[in-house]
XYZ file of C-alpha atoms in Angstrom:
721
model
C 0.000 0.000 0.000
C 3.048 2.232 -0.057
C 3.093 5.511 -1.902
C 6.811 6.219 -1.639
C 9.920 4.363 -2.650
C 12.754 5.254 -0.307
C 10.638 4.565 2.757
C 7.127 3.213 2.912
C 6.243 4.766 6.233
C 5.984 8.235 7.694
C 7.642 9.330 10.876
C 5.948 8.253 14.112
C 2.827 10.227 14.941
C 3.742 10.370 18.629
C 2.602 8.657 21.811
C -1.091 8.788 22.563
C -2.042 10.042 19.123
C -5.791 10.145 18.458
C -7.060 9.634 14.903
C -10.606 10.368 13.736
C -11.997 9.603 10.291
C -15.141 10.383 8.323
C -15.231 9.656 4.617
C -12.003 10.889 3.067
C -11.470 13.444 5.869
C -9.433 12.663 8.948
C -7.826 14.325 11.950
C -4.651 13.391 13.833
C -3.957 15.064 17.172
C -2.035 14.731 20.387
C -3.415 13.042 23.488
C -4.756 16.357 24.852
C -6.471 17.203 21.555
C -3.920 19.735 20.326
C -2.593 19.643 16.771
C 1.069 20.601 16.566
C 2.466 21.620 13.187
C 5.901 20.149 13.900
C 4.348 16.654 13.936
C 2.568 14.851 11.070
C -0.731 15.921 12.649
C -3.605 17.953 11.271
C -7.094 18.049 9.836
C -7.052 16.683 6.289
C -9.751 17.350 3.722
C -9.424 16.102 0.141
C -5.785 15.130 0.750
C -4.902 18.653 1.943
C -3.970 19.603 5.513
C -6.425 22.441 6.058
C -5.516 22.750 9.753
C -1.879 22.318 10.751
C -2.124 23.903 14.188
C -5.002 23.796 16.681
C -3.707 24.624 20.153
C -5.960 25.359 23.124
C -4.726 27.206 26.183
C -6.431 28.308 29.382
C -4.779 31.230 31.150
C -1.764 30.701 28.924
C -1.373 27.076 30.007
C -1.570 24.040 27.753
C -4.150 21.471 28.797
C -2.689 18.496 30.658
C -4.184 15.286 29.172
C -6.130 12.931 31.422
C -7.508 10.651 28.757
C -9.632 10.397 25.644
C -12.425 8.196 24.406
C -13.517 7.582 20.834
C -17.297 7.787 20.746
C -17.553 7.030 17.048
C -14.863 6.777 14.373
C -15.414 10.488 13.629
C -15.989 11.775 17.180
C -13.907 11.746 20.369
C -14.057 13.217 23.858
C -10.811 14.501 25.375
C -10.465 15.144 29.100
C -7.720 17.281 30.600
C -7.000 19.768 33.315
C -5.469 23.215 33.592
C -2.171 23.078 35.528
C -2.046 25.153 38.685
C 0.511 27.870 39.157
C 0.569 27.838 42.963
C 2.492 24.628 43.500
C -0.478 22.385 44.285
C -0.857 19.196 42.284
C -4.610 19.014 41.807
C -6.394 21.519 39.633
C -10.084 22.401 40.000
C -10.323 23.353 36.298
C -11.196 20.396 34.075
C -11.409 20.774 30.308
C -13.500 18.575 28.019
C -13.114 18.770 24.255
C -15.830 17.014 22.239
C -14.523 16.871 18.682
C -16.066 15.781 15.405
C -14.345 15.589 12.043
C -16.093 15.897 8.685
C -15.552 18.490 5.992
C -13.417 20.244 8.559
C -13.415 20.116 12.347
C -15.880 21.184 15.026
C -15.060 21.165 18.713
C -17.128 21.969 21.764
C -14.923 23.060 24.656
C -16.401 22.801 28.146
C -14.611 24.226 31.165
C -15.639 22.767 34.548
C -14.812 24.609 37.767
C -14.824 22.193 40.705
C -13.631 24.879 43.139
C -15.838 26.725 45.617
C -14.302 29.938 44.312
C -15.059 31.603 40.967
C -12.390 31.099 38.292
C -11.222 33.898 36.030
C -10.278 32.293 32.721
C -8.912 33.273 29.349
C -9.596 30.527 26.828
C -7.608 30.871 23.599
C -7.331 28.849 20.423
C -4.433 29.339 18.055
C -5.106 28.053 14.526
C -2.601 27.484 11.742
C -3.184 26.302 8.172
C -0.279 25.384 5.897
C -2.411 23.694 3.164
C 0.269 21.072 2.684
C -0.465 18.093 0.501
C -0.815 14.826 2.343
C 2.361 13.582 0.620
C 4.346 16.519 1.963
C 3.182 15.869 5.518
C 3.764 12.130 5.435
C 7.172 12.505 3.867
C 8.236 15.365 6.147
C 8.896 17.632 3.154
C 6.631 20.659 3.640
C 8.780 23.109 1.699
C 6.410 25.256 -0.328
C 6.108 28.899 0.693
C 2.468 29.911 0.462
C 1.430 33.545 0.530
C -0.899 33.740 3.539
C -3.481 36.284 4.598
C -5.489 36.233 7.840
C -8.658 38.350 7.814
C -11.002 39.006 10.735
C -14.711 39.522 10.227
C -16.699 39.678 13.471
C -16.383 36.330 15.211
C -14.700 34.566 12.302
C -11.126 34.290 11.053
C -10.446 33.517 7.394
C -7.043 32.127 6.470
C -6.246 32.195 2.764
C -3.155 31.074 0.911
C -1.872 31.073 -2.639
C 0.930 29.214 -4.360
C 1.382 29.922 -8.064
C -2.166 29.519 -9.421
C -3.456 27.447 -6.495
C -5.836 29.103 -4.007
C -6.991 27.555 -0.756
C -8.546 28.734 2.460
C -10.451 27.980 5.666
C -12.921 29.877 7.827
C -12.676 29.506 11.591
C -15.846 30.332 13.523
C -16.183 31.059 17.246
C -19.488 32.758 18.137
C -18.982 35.530 20.679
C -15.202 35.285 20.709
C -12.686 38.103 20.550
C -11.047 37.327 17.206
C -7.721 38.641 16.009
C -5.329 37.533 13.295
C -3.407 35.662 16.001
C -6.316 33.544 17.247
C -9.671 33.372 18.988
C -10.129 34.248 22.665
C -12.842 34.178 25.316
C -12.428 36.023 28.627
C -14.861 34.758 31.222
C -15.603 33.834 34.798
C -16.726 30.327 35.657
C -18.844 30.297 38.790
C -18.079 27.827 41.616
C -19.136 24.260 40.818
C -20.297 25.384 37.406
C -19.296 25.071 33.795
C -18.959 27.111 30.608
C -18.913 26.016 26.949
C -18.003 27.365 23.531
C -17.747 25.926 20.026
C -14.950 26.277 17.485
C -15.475 25.286 13.847
C -13.059 25.279 10.908
C -14.267 24.496 7.390
C -12.788 24.944 3.915
C -13.628 28.223 2.193
C -13.907 29.092 -1.457
C -12.193 32.005 -3.140
C -15.411 33.540 -4.382
C -17.454 35.835 -2.178
C -20.504 34.287 -0.599
C -22.129 33.389 2.665
C -20.077 31.731 5.372
C -20.281 27.939 4.999
C -22.552 26.394 7.592
C -21.221 23.924 10.115
C -20.813 20.460 8.636
C -22.354 18.920 11.743
C -25.989 19.965 11.063
C -27.520 18.595 14.234
C -31.098 17.408 13.769
C -33.852 17.800 16.317
C -32.892 14.425 17.766
C -29.309 15.590 18.272
C -27.816 13.576 15.418
C -25.289 14.947 12.967
C -24.995 14.025 9.305
C -22.227 11.613 10.225
C -24.422 10.042 12.902
C -27.166 9.586 10.344
C -24.782 7.990 7.850
C -23.454 5.636 10.497
C -26.975 4.726 11.599
C -27.853 3.780 8.016
C -24.711 1.627 7.818
C -25.448 -0.181 11.089
C -29.010 -0.896 9.948
C -27.851 -2.691 6.786
C -25.043 -4.870 8.145
C -25.250 -8.133 10.103
C -25.562 -8.267 13.877
C -23.166 -10.816 15.322
C -23.145 -12.607 18.674
C -20.313 -14.974 19.547
C -19.926 -17.083 22.655
C -16.347 -15.816 22.896
C -16.929 -12.147 23.771
C -13.425 -11.105 22.712
C -14.015 -12.408 19.187
C -17.427 -10.728 19.146
C -15.823 -7.400 20.082
C -13.235 -7.786 17.311
C -15.875 -8.519 14.681
C -17.996 -5.576 15.763
C -14.942 -3.321 15.725
C -14.240 -4.566 12.199
C -17.748 -3.611 11.128
C -17.370 -0.168 12.711
C -14.002 0.497 11.093
C -15.224 -0.726 7.728
C -18.119 1.712 7.991
C -15.734 4.567 8.757
C -13.507 3.711 5.785
C -16.319 4.009 3.256
C -15.966 6.948 0.894
C -18.239 8.169 -1.891
C -17.366 8.614 -5.533
C -17.776 12.405 -5.986
C -19.275 11.863 -9.458
C -21.679 9.155 -8.268
C -22.655 9.809 -4.621
C -24.732 6.629 -4.502
C -21.588 4.561 -5.095
C -19.693 3.741 -1.945
C -16.156 2.388 -2.096
C -13.605 1.326 0.483
C -10.650 3.593 1.253
C -7.391 1.821 2.071
C -6.641 3.183 5.551
C -5.978 5.962 8.030
C -4.100 8.216 8.088
C -2.284 8.321 4.757
C -4.449 6.216 2.472
C -7.969 7.624 2.801
C -8.615 7.309 -0.896
C -9.519 4.772 -3.534
C -6.842 2.175 -4.201
C -6.978 -0.604 -6.745
C -5.569 -3.624 -4.957
C -6.454 -2.587 -1.405
C -10.025 -1.521 -2.097
C -10.719 -4.617 -4.211
C -9.374 -7.138 -1.718
C -10.956 -5.382 1.263
C -14.384 -5.219 -0.346
C -14.103 -8.867 -1.398
C -13.323 -9.945 2.176
C -16.303 -7.867 3.349
C -18.714 -9.477 0.867
C -20.752 -11.350 3.529
C -21.241 -8.050 5.400
C -22.092 -5.745 2.484
C -21.584 -6.963 -1.095
C -22.511 -3.519 -2.461
C -19.090 -2.217 -1.366
C -17.396 -4.501 -3.873
C -19.808 -3.517 -6.618
C -19.268 0.205 -5.984
C -15.507 -0.315 -5.960
C -15.626 -2.177 -9.280
C -17.831 0.454 -10.917
C -15.632 3.315 -9.734
C -12.420 1.597 -10.846
C -14.016 0.757 -14.204
C -14.703 4.446 -14.829
C -11.003 5.168 -14.332
C -9.645 2.177 -16.233
C -6.584 2.991 -18.305
C -7.087 4.162 -21.873
C -3.717 5.375 -23.146
C -0.033 4.665 -22.663
C 1.389 7.293 -20.316
C 4.801 6.459 -18.810
C 4.495 9.315 -16.323
C 1.425 7.889 -14.561
C 2.159 4.329 -15.788
C -1.292 4.212 -17.357
C -1.884 1.596 -20.055
C -5.055 0.548 -21.905
C -7.170 -1.732 -19.736
C -5.040 -1.254 -16.625
C -6.649 -0.698 -13.214
C -5.276 2.161 -11.148
C -3.073 1.910 -8.073
C -4.385 5.001 -6.288
C -6.316 8.236 -6.733
C -5.539 11.498 -4.962
C -8.116 14.253 -4.698
C -6.421 17.645 -4.626
C -2.669 17.199 -4.858
C -0.787 20.251 -6.028
C 2.781 19.754 -4.816
C 3.933 17.288 -7.470
C 4.963 14.769 -4.812
C 2.197 12.322 -5.706
C 3.144 9.167 -7.560
C 3.720 9.999 -11.202
C 3.080 13.646 -10.368
C -0.597 13.174 -11.198
C -3.799 12.615 -9.280
C -4.174 9.060 -10.626
C -1.295 6.572 -10.624
C -1.442 3.146 -12.263
C 1.743 1.470 -10.989
C 0.168 -1.770 -9.771
C 0.692 -5.178 -11.373
C -2.058 -6.989 -9.480
C -5.021 -4.584 -9.409
C -5.962 -5.477 -12.991
C -6.315 -9.263 -12.576
C -7.906 -8.697 -9.162
C -10.555 -6.535 -10.840
C -11.667 -9.548 -12.871
C -11.420 -11.885 -9.856
C -13.629 -9.672 -7.702
C -16.131 -9.193 -10.519
C -16.442 -12.976 -10.573
C -17.073 -12.937 -6.824
C -19.639 -10.139 -7.084
C -21.479 -11.992 -9.837
C -22.323 -14.704 -7.286
C -24.109 -12.431 -4.814
C -27.368 -11.769 -6.635
C -26.932 -8.426 -8.364
C -29.007 -7.743 -11.463
C -27.629 -9.399 -14.598
C -27.486 -6.100 -16.480
C -25.394 -4.618 -13.639
C -22.812 -7.371 -14.042
C -23.070 -7.287 -17.845
C -22.180 -3.579 -17.855
C -18.845 -4.446 -16.223
C -17.922 -7.317 -18.553
C -16.387 -5.062 -21.255
C -14.108 -3.649 -18.567
C -13.185 -7.176 -17.490
C -12.331 -8.015 -21.101
C -10.179 -4.897 -21.406
C -8.418 -5.994 -18.211
C -7.802 -9.448 -19.717
C -6.390 -7.743 -22.819
C -4.003 -5.780 -20.588
C -2.860 -9.018 -18.957
C -1.926 -10.469 -22.353
C -0.568 -7.376 -24.100
C 1.037 -5.257 -21.392
C 1.284 -7.490 -18.331
C 3.205 -10.141 -20.249
C 5.427 -8.033 -22.461
C 8.005 -10.786 -23.067
C 5.377 -13.400 -23.931
C 6.572 -16.060 -21.484
C 3.069 -16.604 -20.115
C 3.661 -14.816 -16.796
C 2.691 -11.279 -15.801
C 5.673 -9.162 -14.751
C 6.263 -5.569 -13.693
C 8.975 -2.993 -14.275
C 8.167 0.621 -13.550
C 7.793 2.953 -16.504
C 8.483 6.083 -14.482
C 11.841 6.256 -12.640
C 10.020 8.001 -9.782
C 7.268 5.389 -9.614
C 7.051 2.390 -7.332
C 10.016 0.039 -7.616
C 7.923 -2.946 -6.543
C 4.334 -3.067 -7.738
C 2.764 -6.013 -5.935
C 1.284 -5.816 -2.457
C 4.777 -5.875 -0.952
C 5.570 -2.598 -2.634
C 8.366 -1.284 -0.425
C 11.644 -0.759 -2.243
C 13.256 -3.815 -0.575
C 10.192 -6.041 -0.473
C 11.281 -8.673 -3.036
C 14.591 -10.412 -2.403
C 16.483 -13.694 -2.666
C 17.143 -16.026 0.250
C 20.539 -14.385 0.803
C 18.940 -10.932 0.982
C 19.949 -9.764 -2.500
C 17.298 -7.599 -4.109
C 15.515 -9.012 -7.133
C 15.884 -7.062 -10.363
C 12.962 -6.377 -12.717
C 11.037 -7.385 -14.708
C 9.655 -9.369 -11.752
C 6.925 -12.024 -11.983
C 5.425 -12.455 -8.506
C 3.944 -15.797 -7.529
C 0.720 -14.330 -6.119
C 0.198 -12.224 -9.253
C 0.156 -15.412 -11.309
C -2.436 -16.707 -8.832
C -4.643 -13.680 -9.413
C -4.202 -14.020 -13.193
C -5.188 -17.684 -12.969
C -8.280 -16.819 -10.938
C -9.131 -14.043 -13.397
C -9.172 -16.637 -16.174
C -11.404 -18.912 -14.091
C -13.778 -16.093 -13.127
C -14.130 -14.734 -16.657
C -14.504 -18.260 -18.066
C -17.331 -19.002 -15.642
C -19.105 -15.746 -16.455
C -18.794 -16.626 -20.156
C -20.251 -20.083 -19.608
C -22.985 -18.591 -17.421
C -23.911 -16.241 -20.288
C -23.922 -19.078 -22.828
C -20.624 -18.158 -24.512
C -18.958 -21.578 -24.464
C -16.291 -20.594 -27.029
C -14.891 -17.839 -24.824
C -15.326 -20.024 -21.744
C -13.327 -22.859 -23.289
C -10.578 -20.497 -24.440
C -10.105 -18.905 -21.031
C -10.352 -22.216 -19.195
C -7.586 -23.654 -21.383
C -5.378 -20.599 -20.852
C -5.879 -20.887 -17.099
C -4.985 -24.589 -17.122
C -1.825 -23.844 -19.120
C -0.834 -21.134 -16.647
C -1.294 -23.487 -13.696
C 0.882 -26.155 -15.316
C 3.579 -23.647 -16.270
C 3.534 -22.058 -12.811
C 3.956 -25.330 -10.947
C 6.854 -26.243 -13.216
C 8.780 -22.968 -13.033
C 8.041 -21.571 -9.549
C 8.216 -24.789 -7.528
C 11.542 -25.526 -5.811
C 11.509 -29.240 -4.949
C 14.732 -29.054 -2.960
C 13.216 -26.322 -0.748
C 9.659 -27.616 -0.548
C 8.070 -24.260 -1.352
C 7.405 -21.868 -4.215
C 9.750 -19.065 -5.238
C 8.359 -15.669 -4.361
C 9.037 -14.574 -7.945
C 11.018 -14.965 -11.126
C 13.447 -12.110 -11.717
C 14.405 -10.351 -14.939
C 16.697 -13.226 -15.899
C 13.918 -15.783 -15.178
C 15.759 -17.011 -12.105
C 13.745 -18.272 -9.149
C 13.775 -15.654 -6.399
C 14.216 -18.261 -3.695
C 13.195 -16.417 -0.523
C 10.601 -18.193 1.611
C 7.765 -15.688 1.850
C 4.071 -15.592 2.679
C 3.105 -14.773 -0.916
C 2.684 -18.440 -1.803
C -0.248 -18.604 0.608
C -2.213 -16.505 -1.897
C -1.655 -19.294 -4.427
C -3.475 -21.657 -2.059
C -6.323 -19.145 -1.864
C -7.221 -19.472 -5.564
C -6.274 -23.121 -6.090
C -3.127 -22.573 -8.166
C -1.073 -25.008 -6.056
C -0.892 -28.612 -7.237
C -2.494 -31.018 -4.764
C 0.724 -32.979 -4.259
C 2.640 -29.829 -3.325
C 0.073 -28.355 -0.925
C 1.168 -30.360 2.166
C 4.730 -29.051 1.871
C 3.487 -25.485 1.401
C 1.263 -25.755 4.473
C 4.112 -27.249 6.502
C 6.485 -24.468 5.506
C 3.946 -21.710 6.227
C 3.391 -23.105 9.725
C 7.077 -23.724 10.445
C 8.751 -21.855 13.341
C 10.597 -19.716 10.798
C 7.335 -18.511 9.252
C 4.728 -18.680 12.017
C 5.514 -16.240 14.821
C 2.807 -17.458 17.185
C 0.737 -14.380 16.309
C 0.556 -15.096 12.599
C 2.533 -16.017 9.484
C 5.459 -13.699 8.823
C 5.894 -12.003 5.471
C 9.412 -13.495 5.292
C 10.916 -16.500 7.065
C 13.281 -15.773 9.938
C 16.092 -17.773 8.293
C 16.176 -15.503 5.217
C 18.921 -12.965 4.620
C 16.607 -9.925 4.551
C 14.604 -10.952 7.632
C 13.861 -8.175 10.086
C 10.913 -8.603 12.474
C 10.442 -4.825 12.641
C 10.474 -4.231 8.880
C 7.501 -3.295 6.740
C 7.509 -6.338 4.449
C 10.484 -8.528 5.434
C 9.402 -10.360 8.547
C 6.359 -8.510 9.892
C 2.873 -10.017 10.287
C -0.001 -8.620 8.203
C -3.541 -9.638 9.230
C -4.964 -9.529 5.688
C -2.126 -11.698 4.396
C -2.853 -14.225 7.132
C -6.590 -14.199 6.480
C -5.974 -15.035 2.819
C -3.531 -17.785 3.806
C -6.026 -19.254 6.277
C -8.707 -19.273 3.590
C -6.322 -21.077 1.250
C -5.453 -23.654 3.898
C -9.152 -24.346 4.419
C -9.556 -24.794 0.678
C -6.972 -27.579 0.668
C -8.306 -29.204 3.841
C -5.702 -27.995 6.340
C -8.292 -27.132 8.969
C -6.097 -27.265 12.070
C -3.536 -24.949 10.481
C -6.211 -22.433 9.458
C -7.699 -22.545 12.958
C -4.280 -21.876 14.454
C -3.730 -18.783 12.307
C -7.227 -17.418 12.926
C -7.043 -17.960 16.672
C -3.607 -16.335 16.917
C -4.736 -13.207 15.060
C -7.977 -12.881 17.012
C -5.967 -13.218 20.228
C -3.594 -10.516 18.970
C -6.570 -8.180 18.538
C -7.257 -8.425 22.274
C -4.163 -6.288 22.909
C -5.418 -3.429 20.701
C -9.007 -3.091 21.915
C -10.310 -5.459 19.278
C -8.792 -3.615 16.310
C -6.137 -5.324 14.244
C -3.597 -2.845 12.856
C -2.279 -2.819 9.307
C 0.679 -4.921 10.496
C 2.691 -5.696 13.602
C 6.219 -6.888 14.227
C 7.179 -10.493 13.581
C 8.886 -11.285 16.893
C 8.194 -14.781 18.182
C 5.393 -15.129 20.715
C 7.780 -17.041 22.978
C 10.000 -13.957 23.070
C 7.323 -11.309 23.631
C 4.017 -12.212 25.253
C 2.213 -9.436 23.371
C 2.313 -8.564 19.650
C 4.679 -5.616 19.275
C 3.242 -2.758 17.191
C 4.867 -1.529 14.010
C 5.426 2.191 14.734
C 3.692 3.694 11.705
C 1.018 1.125 10.919
C -2.284 2.475 9.634
C -5.188 2.057 12.029
C -7.951 1.617 11.133
C -6.940 0.030 7.852
C -9.264 -1.661 5.397
C -7.375 -4.940 4.921
C -6.954 -5.329 8.648
C -10.572 -4.375 9.363
C -11.888 -7.034 6.984
C -9.381 -9.746 8.002
C -11.445 -10.961 11.007
C -14.494 -11.230 8.741
C -12.614 -13.458 6.289
C -11.040 -15.477 9.100
C -14.385 -16.328 10.699
C -16.322 -16.887 7.460
C -13.497 -19.134 6.195
C -13.791 -21.305 9.309
C -17.570 -21.250 8.885
C -17.080 -22.315 5.268
C -19.847 -19.834 4.544
C -20.429 -18.653 0.993
C -23.175 -18.109 -1.556
C -23.824 -18.434 -5.265
C -27.210 -16.937 -6.000
C -27.334 -17.851 -9.688
C -26.823 -21.478 -8.645
C -29.595 -21.063 -6.086
C -27.481 -21.989 -3.112
C -25.809 -20.916 0.099
C -23.178 -23.208 1.606
C -21.850 -23.708 5.117
C -19.831 -26.482 6.795
C -18.331 -24.947 9.951
C -15.020 -25.852 11.552
C -14.991 -23.202 14.286
C -12.763 -24.080 17.262
C -14.643 -24.981 20.427
C -13.097 -21.956 22.172
C -15.089 -19.636 19.891
C -18.401 -20.814 21.326
C -21.724 -20.655 19.509
C -22.330 -18.139 16.723
C -25.515 -16.218 15.933
C -25.697 -13.780 13.016
C -28.845 -11.898 12.073
C -29.574 -9.408 9.284
C -27.009 -11.012 6.971
C -27.494 -9.934 3.318
C -28.302 -12.545 0.700
C -30.023 -12.201 -2.681
C -31.827 -9.011 -1.725
C -33.090 -10.496 1.535
C -31.894 -10.909 5.102
C -31.081 -14.235 6.722
C -30.240 -15.492 10.207
C -27.334 -17.887 10.718
C -26.829 -20.087 13.766
C -23.965 -22.418 14.594
C -24.739 -24.222 17.849
C -22.344 -26.906 19.012
C -20.889 -26.970 15.489
C -24.290 -27.584 13.887
C -25.297 -24.931 11.307
C -28.756 -23.678 10.423
C -30.120 -20.778 8.371
C -33.507 -19.088 8.630
C -35.212 -16.657 6.284
C -33.754 -17.893 2.997
C -35.131 -16.030 -0.027
C -37.226 -17.943 -2.526
C -35.131 -20.089 -4.812
C -32.173 -20.347 -2.420
C -31.297 -23.691 -0.820
C -28.934 -24.318 2.102
C -26.211 -26.906 1.460
C -24.022 -28.445 4.152
C -20.615 -28.576 2.491
C -18.208 -26.347 0.540
C -19.319 -24.036 -2.255
C -18.067 -25.089 -5.696
C -15.036 -22.992 -6.584
C -14.709 -21.081 -9.851
C -12.283 -23.769 -10.990
C -14.814 -26.516 -10.258
C -17.615 -24.605 -11.978
C -15.438 -23.987 -15.028
C -14.437 -27.639 -15.226
C -18.056 -28.726 -14.902
C -19.256 -26.228 -17.517
C -16.439 -27.237 -19.863
C -17.352 -30.898 -19.603
C -20.964 -30.036 -20.425
C -20.068 -27.958 -23.493
C -17.629 -30.594 -24.755
C -20.008 -33.507 -24.215
C -21.340 -35.230 -27.376
C -24.622 -33.679 -28.479
């Protein structure tokens, strides 16, 4: 998910950092609620830091933090106190800051006086706005010199800035305050055992003259804001889960909440909702991340995957542009909303440097086609799937060897263009970096699954000629892959082939993705499972990205020894596919236990130290949280162990649970299926489903895979007439 080559992570945000998110807006602050410009903090709106400083003082003193509580993903309550100046430890002045983020920031400040004497107070807020691009903040390179003006009009302060032809601004509102160009101030007396409140709001402004923008909160008569209303609608449409193991239940509910917060709307089609990659630096549409996250969330809300596909289809590559790495049929890597610094990938708002987003687009379309959407909705996306398949053949496999490789077109683009996209993410067993063009093992898995998915959709539409062609190409790829990537002396698959077609022989987690789609030959699967669960790979908290006996191993690296929840969820699903139930249970249980140490929220990644060495999973300092892959990982882990899946056009829903006894019984209501809502129960390992829509039958067993469906359809079309 990286957007930078030299280093995939920003500097640490600082201890006790609080992050709020709503749509594509987010806010990062210190533990007391202040935003300090010298840190990568701020209020971000459309990828621009519209507030770089937000510092509250009372009588010239900074508020001492006592604690904070996130009420919703977009709202938090901070508690602090005003330090005394007379040498006594306890202060009678307590400060509460109730903050909400949206298209800006709004904060209600309440000052409590617990003394029996009146308190003379001067409450001041200092606001700064540097209008830095998100890339500048993350990379610590805020170098542009904007021309700033600060204008006072009654109880509002307008900060405007210009840089070349770019104009930006914010309006800060504080009803009844004494406003100057330096800040906003209230002078007041708080009576004994009483309280006083004020409200500060900062929203983006436009250059043209017009009325002051209203607050983005818009409280209704029932006290709900627009964000509250949006969240309420989300909660009403997703499943309600009850698990005997309350820790697992908390993790699943936290996943649902975070997934809801990471939804963003396509500005051109507000009814389309897509999944942003993660907070803080990736609150935008990604190709790979958004596709995989929405696919893992399919049992919760399949419309997320459909919206993601439709939005990516609209931005599918049309021309060859080395600067942005766009090519005809290619699916984008990331979109940025309002970048003006030139630090974005390719120097443009849309960057296409991803080798796997394009085959994944076809894979996820195949998954979406199973969940009961209207046939014309799926049919409208098929031309885009075919253009993606054309890209795979014409641009993805430039040397014609049958594998899809990558080599960046722009020298400032991503060096590595798979999911391990840090500059040092792909290496040999001795630690030597692989040289491009690089053919990743998991990319071939996605390409194989794309062939299976498109073949099935062709058969399903009655196009047996296209179905046969794609099925044959997929079978050839599987044979070629198992011949050229398998290392019999090592007992595992190479992570890649390099530019000289040498096996990149590092033992990495990537091969688990090949299990996920069925690319691994049956006779090789036991060795792959054994290697993935070996002490070198399995940390006790999850499967490492790189084995501990490899030359590049570092448990505190981004991609060379860390543990990624989404990676593990995919591996667990693949293990279940091949019948390695105990191994999948072990991975799922370890990750769900890891979530207990972070209040039920799995981070983007954590360090790969062995569980025997550290009794808690050690955090990776700059991991995104919440992050879409990590938020959807518990959903995939549990549904994989449930063996729960649907295929509406086949008229079936399947389940054959293998949940560990420690999970307890499972009850899920309001689960979406074929336009209806069903209730799922697993009691003492026995499954049942109530409320099935007409035409849908429950089957105890595994759902036929795309490969199985393609093979069955092929046999039918080739049978003598």
